[in-house]
Amino acid sequence: MTSVPGPVDQSPPTAGAVHTVSAPNAAQNGWSAEPPVGYHYPAPEPDRLTRLVLRIHERSPRWAVPLAAVGCIGLGMAYALVSNPTHADPDAAPTCILKLTTGFDCPGCGGTRALWYVLHADLPAAARHHFLFVFSLPFLAYLFVAWAGNQAFGWRLPELRISPKVISGFMAAWLAFTVVRNLPWAPFTSLYV
């Protein structure tokens, strides 16, 4: 025996009344189209790894995360110093996959060499390899010091407010720089790295 849904109430709802129409398929299957009033789905239980990470985070001192970030930055600088990318062959391992497969410079090509030159205080050579990286370094350094100082020691350095328009402009400049440095004509070929 099949049930036919009844007529839908066409009268306008009164103030404060909730007007719901249940789906015919839902009524036929025996479940409501809407959850009961006041019912909330239970939050999922975190898995073991998430619980472990949260427990470590709760027990760690406030300077641990900035110290770990400083360690990662130090490892990156040490890699740049030890590998000396300025004397490596263009296809020496590890290499940029995009440059190896297409021959084009990627948006980050020259960044490690620029860092090596910055660490040796040769800013013109660093800018020659990746101008936008060298340009953004003082801003990134200040943002990191302000964040790490606040996290570790509670310092309140003046905030560097960067609007979304400035970030969008920087990303557009980076995209234009990436395209221009790959153009095969005379003034642009000097930007090859």
C-alpha atoms as a printed R data frame, in Angstrom:
    type eleno elety resid chain resno      x      y       z
1   ATOM     1    CA   MET     A     1  0.000  0.000   0.000
2   ATOM     2    CA   THR     A     2  1.529  3.294  -1.039
3   ATOM     3    CA   SER     A     3  0.729  6.529   0.642
4   ATOM     4    CA   VAL     A     4  0.052  9.651  -1.339
5   ATOM     5    CA   PRO     A     5  1.301 12.874   0.173
6   ATOM     6    CA   GLY     A     6 -1.470 15.127   1.342
7   ATOM     7    CA   PRO     A     7 -2.069 18.646   0.143
8   ATOM     8    CA   VAL     A     8  0.426 21.283   1.168
9   ATOM     9    CA   ASP     A     9 -0.879 24.051   3.410
10  ATOM    10    CA   GLN     A    10 -1.097 27.126   1.159
11  ATOM    11    CA   SER     A    11 -2.125 29.610   3.867
12  ATOM    12    CA   PRO     A    12  0.381 32.350   4.702
13  ATOM    13    CA   PRO     A    13  2.355 31.625   7.867
14  ATOM    14    CA   THR     A    14  1.498 33.607  10.963
15  ATOM    15    CA   ALA     A    15  4.100 35.660  12.823
16  ATOM    16    CA   GLY     A    16  6.491 33.454  14.801
17  ATOM    17    CA   ALA     A    17  5.215 30.224  13.237
18  ATOM    18    CA   VAL     A    18  7.606 27.861  11.489
19  ATOM    19    CA   HIS     A    19  6.266 26.679   8.154
20  ATOM    20    CA   THR     A    20  7.919 23.468   6.974
21  ATOM    21    CA   VAL     A    21  7.063 21.107   4.185
22  ATOM    22    CA   SER     A    22  8.435 17.618   4.543
23  ATOM    23    CA   ALA     A    23  9.767 15.899   1.497
24  ATOM    24    CA   PRO     A    24  7.529 13.114   0.161
25  ATOM    25    CA   ASN     A    25 10.465 10.671  -0.099
26  ATOM    26    CA   ALA     A    26 11.499 11.368   3.476
27  ATOM    27    CA   ALA     A    27  8.012 10.668   4.799
28  ATOM    28    CA   GLN     A    28  7.809  7.455   2.796
29  ATOM    29    CA   ASN     A    29 11.161  6.241   4.164
30  ATOM    30    CA   GLY     A    30 10.162  6.946   7.734
31  ATOM    31    CA   TRP     A    31 12.631  9.703   8.557
32  ATOM    32    CA   SER     A    32 12.173 13.408   8.868
33  ATOM    33    CA   ALA     A    33 13.665 15.846   6.384
34  ATOM    34    CA   GLU     A    34 14.671 18.153   9.248
35  ATOM    35    CA   PRO     A    35 16.510 17.188  12.444
36  ATOM    36    CA   PRO     A    36 14.510 17.547  15.654
37  ATOM    37    CA   VAL     A    37 14.520 20.993  17.236
38  ATOM    38    CA   GLY     A    38 17.484 21.455  19.564
39  ATOM    39    CA   TYR     A    39 19.382 18.467  18.160
40  ATOM    40    CA   HIS     A    40 23.034 19.009  17.314
41  ATOM    41    CA   TYR     A    41 25.289 16.525  15.646
42  ATOM    42    CA   PRO     A    42 28.064 15.365  18.005
43  ATOM    43    CA   ALA     A    43 31.547 16.712  17.371
44  ATOM    44    CA   PRO     A    44 33.873 14.071  15.932
45  ATOM    45    CA   GLU     A    45 36.394 12.597  18.324
46  ATOM    46    CA   PRO     A    46 39.981 13.636  17.496
47  ATOM    47    CA   ASP     A    47 42.251 10.825  16.412
48  ATOM    48    CA   ARG     A    48 45.293  9.711  18.428
49  ATOM    49    CA   LEU     A    49 47.794 11.833  16.514
50  ATOM    50    CA   THR     A    50 45.685 14.974  16.919
51  ATOM    51    CA   ARG     A    51 45.320 14.317  20.652
52  ATOM    52    CA   LEU     A    52 49.094 13.807  20.954
53  ATOM    53    CA   VAL     A    53 49.885 17.043  19.097
54  ATOM    54    CA   LEU     A    54 47.361 18.998  21.190
55  ATOM    55    CA   ARG     A    55 48.768 17.516  24.423
56  ATOM    56    CA   ILE     A    56 52.331 18.450  23.420
57  ATOM    57    CA   HIS     A    57 51.193 21.945  22.442
58  ATOM    58    CA   GLU     A    58 49.448 22.455  25.810
59  ATOM    59    CA   ARG     A    59 52.511 21.334  27.759
60  ATOM    60    CA   SER     A    60 55.170 23.134  25.706
61  ATOM    61    CA   PRO     A    61 56.542 26.513  26.785
62  ATOM    62    CA   ARG     A    62 55.456 29.541  24.800
63  ATOM    63    CA   TRP     A    63 58.914 30.004  23.257
64  ATOM    64    CA   ALA     A    64 59.002 26.492  21.726
65  ATOM    65    CA   VAL     A    65 57.206 27.321  18.452
66  ATOM    66    CA   PRO     A    66 59.300 30.447  17.687
67  ATOM    67    CA   LEU     A    67 62.436 28.461  18.534
68  ATOM    68    CA   ALA     A    68 61.373 25.696  16.132
69  ATOM    69    CA   ALA     A    69 60.736 28.331  13.431
70  ATOM    70    CA   VAL     A    70 64.182 29.843  14.032
71  ATOM    71    CA   GLY     A    71 65.624 26.337  13.714
72  ATOM    72    CA   CYS     A    72 63.912 25.816  10.357
73  ATOM    73    CA   ILE     A    73 65.153 29.175   9.069
74  ATOM    74    CA   GLY     A    74 68.647 28.334  10.337
75  ATOM    75    CA   LEU     A    75 68.569 25.000   8.504
76  ATOM    76    CA   GLY     A    76 67.568 26.774   5.287
77  ATOM    77    CA   MET     A    77 70.426 29.249   5.658
78  ATOM    78    CA   ALA     A    78 72.869 26.446   6.470
79  ATOM    79    CA   TYR     A    79 71.744 24.552   3.364
80  ATOM    80    CA   ALA     A    80 72.323 27.647   1.218
81  ATOM    81    CA   LEU     A    81 75.781 28.177   2.721
82  ATOM    82    CA   VAL     A    82 76.917 24.554   2.517
83  ATOM    83    CA   SER     A    83 75.559 23.784  -0.945
84  ATOM    84    CA   ASN     A    84 76.954 27.002  -2.493
85  ATOM    85    CA   PRO     A    85 74.373 27.135  -5.293
86  ATOM    86    CA   THR     A    86 76.369 29.795  -7.159
87  ATOM    87    CA   HIS     A    87 78.924 27.217  -8.329
88  ATOM    88    CA   ALA     A    88 76.519 24.370  -9.078
89  ATOM    89    CA   ASP     A    89 75.525 23.288 -12.557
90  ATOM    90    CA   PRO     A    90 72.008 24.375 -13.590
91  ATOM    91    CA   ASP     A    91 70.863 20.747 -13.677
92  ATOM    92    CA   ALA     A    92 72.714 19.631 -10.530
93  ATOM    93    CA   ALA     A    93 70.606 17.746  -8.001
94  ATOM    94    CA   PRO     A    94 68.424 18.886  -6.357
95  ATOM    95    CA   THR     A    95 67.035 20.989  -9.151
96  ATOM    96    CA   CYS     A    96 63.808 22.752 -10.021
97  ATOM    97    CA   ILE     A    97 61.415 20.305 -11.690
98  ATOM    98    CA   LEU     A    98 59.826 23.054 -13.817
99  ATOM    99    CA   LYS     A    99 63.190 24.240 -15.155
100 ATOM   100    CA   LEU     A   100 64.389 20.675 -15.708
101 ATOM   101    CA   THR     A   101 61.300 19.654 -17.684
102 ATOM   102    CA   THR     A   102 60.383 22.876 -19.529
103 ATOM   103    CA   GLY     A   103 63.488 25.048 -19.468
104 ATOM   104    CA   PHE     A   104 61.512 27.933 -17.939
105 ATOM   105    CA   ASP     A   105 62.482 29.714 -14.745
106 ATOM   106    CA   CYS     A   106 59.870 29.115 -12.038
107 ATOM   107    CA   PRO     A   107 58.660 31.891  -9.708
108 ATOM   108    CA   GLY     A   108 61.271 30.890  -7.122
109 ATOM   109    CA   CYS     A   109 64.220 30.227  -9.442
110 ATOM   110    CA   GLY     A   110 67.282 32.043  -8.174
111 ATOM   111    CA   GLY     A   111 65.969 32.312  -4.611
112 ATOM   112    CA   THR     A   112 68.597 30.016  -3.065
113 ATOM   113    CA   ARG     A   113 71.401 31.803  -4.912
114 ATOM   114    CA   ALA     A   114 69.947 35.158  -3.847
115 ATOM   115    CA   LEU     A   115 69.909 33.942  -0.225
116 ATOM   116    CA   TRP     A   116 73.534 32.828  -0.541
117 ATOM   117    CA   TYR     A   117 74.527 36.272  -1.804
118 ATOM   118    CA   VAL     A   118 72.483 37.995   0.939
119 ATOM   119    CA   LEU     A   119 74.293 35.889   3.558
120 ATOM   120    CA   HIS     A   120 77.579 37.076   2.017
121 ATOM   121    CA   ALA     A   121 76.376 40.738   2.018
122 ATOM   122    CA   ASP     A   122 76.421 41.022  -1.778
123 ATOM   123    CA   LEU     A   123 73.017 42.629  -2.339
124 ATOM   124    CA   PRO     A   124 73.494 43.593  -6.031
125 ATOM   125    CA   ALA     A   125 74.300 39.968  -6.941
126 ATOM   126    CA   ALA     A   126 71.390 38.753  -4.807
127 ATOM   127    CA   ALA     A   127 69.005 41.178  -6.529
128 ATOM   128    CA   ARG     A   128 70.330 40.010  -9.902
129 ATOM   129    CA   HIS     A   129 69.215 36.448  -9.087
130 ATOM   130    CA   HIS     A   130 65.826 37.240  -7.517
131 ATOM   131    CA   PHE     A   131 64.980 40.908  -7.024
132 ATOM   132    CA   LEU     A   132 61.558 40.360  -5.420
133 ATOM   133    CA   PHE     A   133 62.988 37.934  -2.870
134 ATOM   134    CA   VAL     A   134 65.601 40.479  -1.812
135 ATOM   135    CA   PHE     A   135 62.974 43.248  -1.765
136 ATOM   136    CA   SER     A   136 60.648 41.240   0.501
137 ATOM   137    CA   LEU     A   137 63.340 40.056   2.958
138 ATOM   138    CA   PRO     A   138 63.239 43.097   5.304
139 ATOM   139    CA   PHE     A   139 59.441 42.904   5.523
140 ATOM   140    CA   LEU     A   140 59.466 39.159   6.143
141 ATOM   141    CA   ALA     A   141 62.218 39.530   8.756
142 ATOM   142    CA   TYR     A   142 60.294 42.231  10.627
143 ATOM   143    CA   LEU     A   143 57.049 40.227  10.520
144 ATOM   144    CA   PHE     A   144 58.875 37.183  11.867
145 ATOM   145    CA   VAL     A   145 60.636 39.104  14.661
146 ATOM   146    CA   ALA     A   146 57.362 40.776  15.680
147 ATOM   147    CA   TRP     A   147 55.527 37.441  15.741
148 ATOM   148    CA   ALA     A   148 58.296 35.485  17.482
149 ATOM   149    CA   GLY     A   149 58.907 38.261  20.020
150 ATOM   150    CA   ASN     A   150 55.214 38.357  20.862
151 ATOM   151    CA   GLN     A   151 54.940 34.580  21.135
152 ATOM   152    CA   ALA     A   152 58.109 33.998  23.135
153 ATOM   153    CA   PHE     A   153 58.518 37.116  25.261
154 ATOM   154    CA   GLY     A   154 55.244 39.038  24.990
155 ATOM   155    CA   TRP     A   155 56.843 41.927  23.089
156 ATOM   156    CA   ARG     A   156 54.417 44.339  21.480
157 ATOM   157    CA   LEU     A   157 56.230 45.682  18.429
158 ATOM   158    CA   PRO     A   158 54.322 48.036  16.131
159 ATOM   159    CA   GLU     A   159 52.275 45.994  13.701
160 ATOM   160    CA   LEU     A   160 53.148 46.069  10.049
161 ATOM   161    CA   ARG     A   161 49.702 46.319   8.509
162 ATOM   162    CA   ILE     A   162 49.687 44.942   5.014
163 ATOM   163    CA   SER     A   163 46.390 45.366   3.211
164 ATOM   164    CA   PRO     A   164 45.011 42.736   0.841
165 ATOM   165    CA   LYS     A   165 45.531 45.211  -2.012
166 ATOM   166    CA   VAL     A   166 49.261 45.406  -1.246
167 ATOM   167    CA   ILE     A   167 49.514 41.614  -1.098
168 ATOM   168    CA   SER     A   168 47.591 41.315  -4.376
169 ATOM   169    CA   GLY     A   169 49.869 43.915  -5.972
170 ATOM   170    CA   PHE     A   170 52.965 42.051  -4.787
171 ATOM   171    CA   MET     A   171 51.631 38.749  -6.127
172 ATOM   172    CA   ALA     A   172 50.816 40.418  -9.466
173 ATOM   173    CA   ALA     A   173 54.340 41.871  -9.606
174 ATOM   174    CA   TRP     A   174 55.775 38.434  -8.842
175 ATOM   175    CA   LEU     A   175 53.685 36.897 -11.633
176 ATOM   176    CA   ALA     A   176 54.803 39.620 -14.064
177 ATOM   177    CA   PHE     A   177 58.429 39.112 -12.988
178 ATOM   178    CA   THR     A   178 58.080 35.368 -13.620
179 ATOM   179    CA   VAL     A   179 56.696 35.948 -17.122
180 ATOM   180    CA   VAL     A   180 59.163 38.709 -18.051
181 ATOM   181    CA   ARG     A   181 62.224 36.749 -16.953
182 ATOM   182    CA   ASN     A   182 61.264 33.937 -19.354
183 ATOM   183    CA   LEU     A   183 60.854 36.135 -22.444
184 ATOM   184    CA   PRO     A   184 63.469 35.303 -25.116
185 ATOM   185    CA   TRP     A   185 64.148 38.898 -26.265
186 ATOM   186    CA   ALA     A   186 67.092 41.191 -25.677
187 ATOM   187    CA   PRO     A   187 66.567 43.127 -22.465
188 ATOM   188    CA   PHE     A   188 64.716 40.255 -20.770
189 ATOM   189    CA   THR     A   189 67.361 37.595 -21.399
190 ATOM   190    CA   SER     A   190 69.541 39.315 -18.785
191 ATOM   191    CA   LEU     A   191 67.024 38.138 -16.174
192 ATOM   192    CA   TYR     A   192 67.707 34.445 -16.859
193 ATOM   193    CA   VAL     A   193 69.180 32.665 -13.883
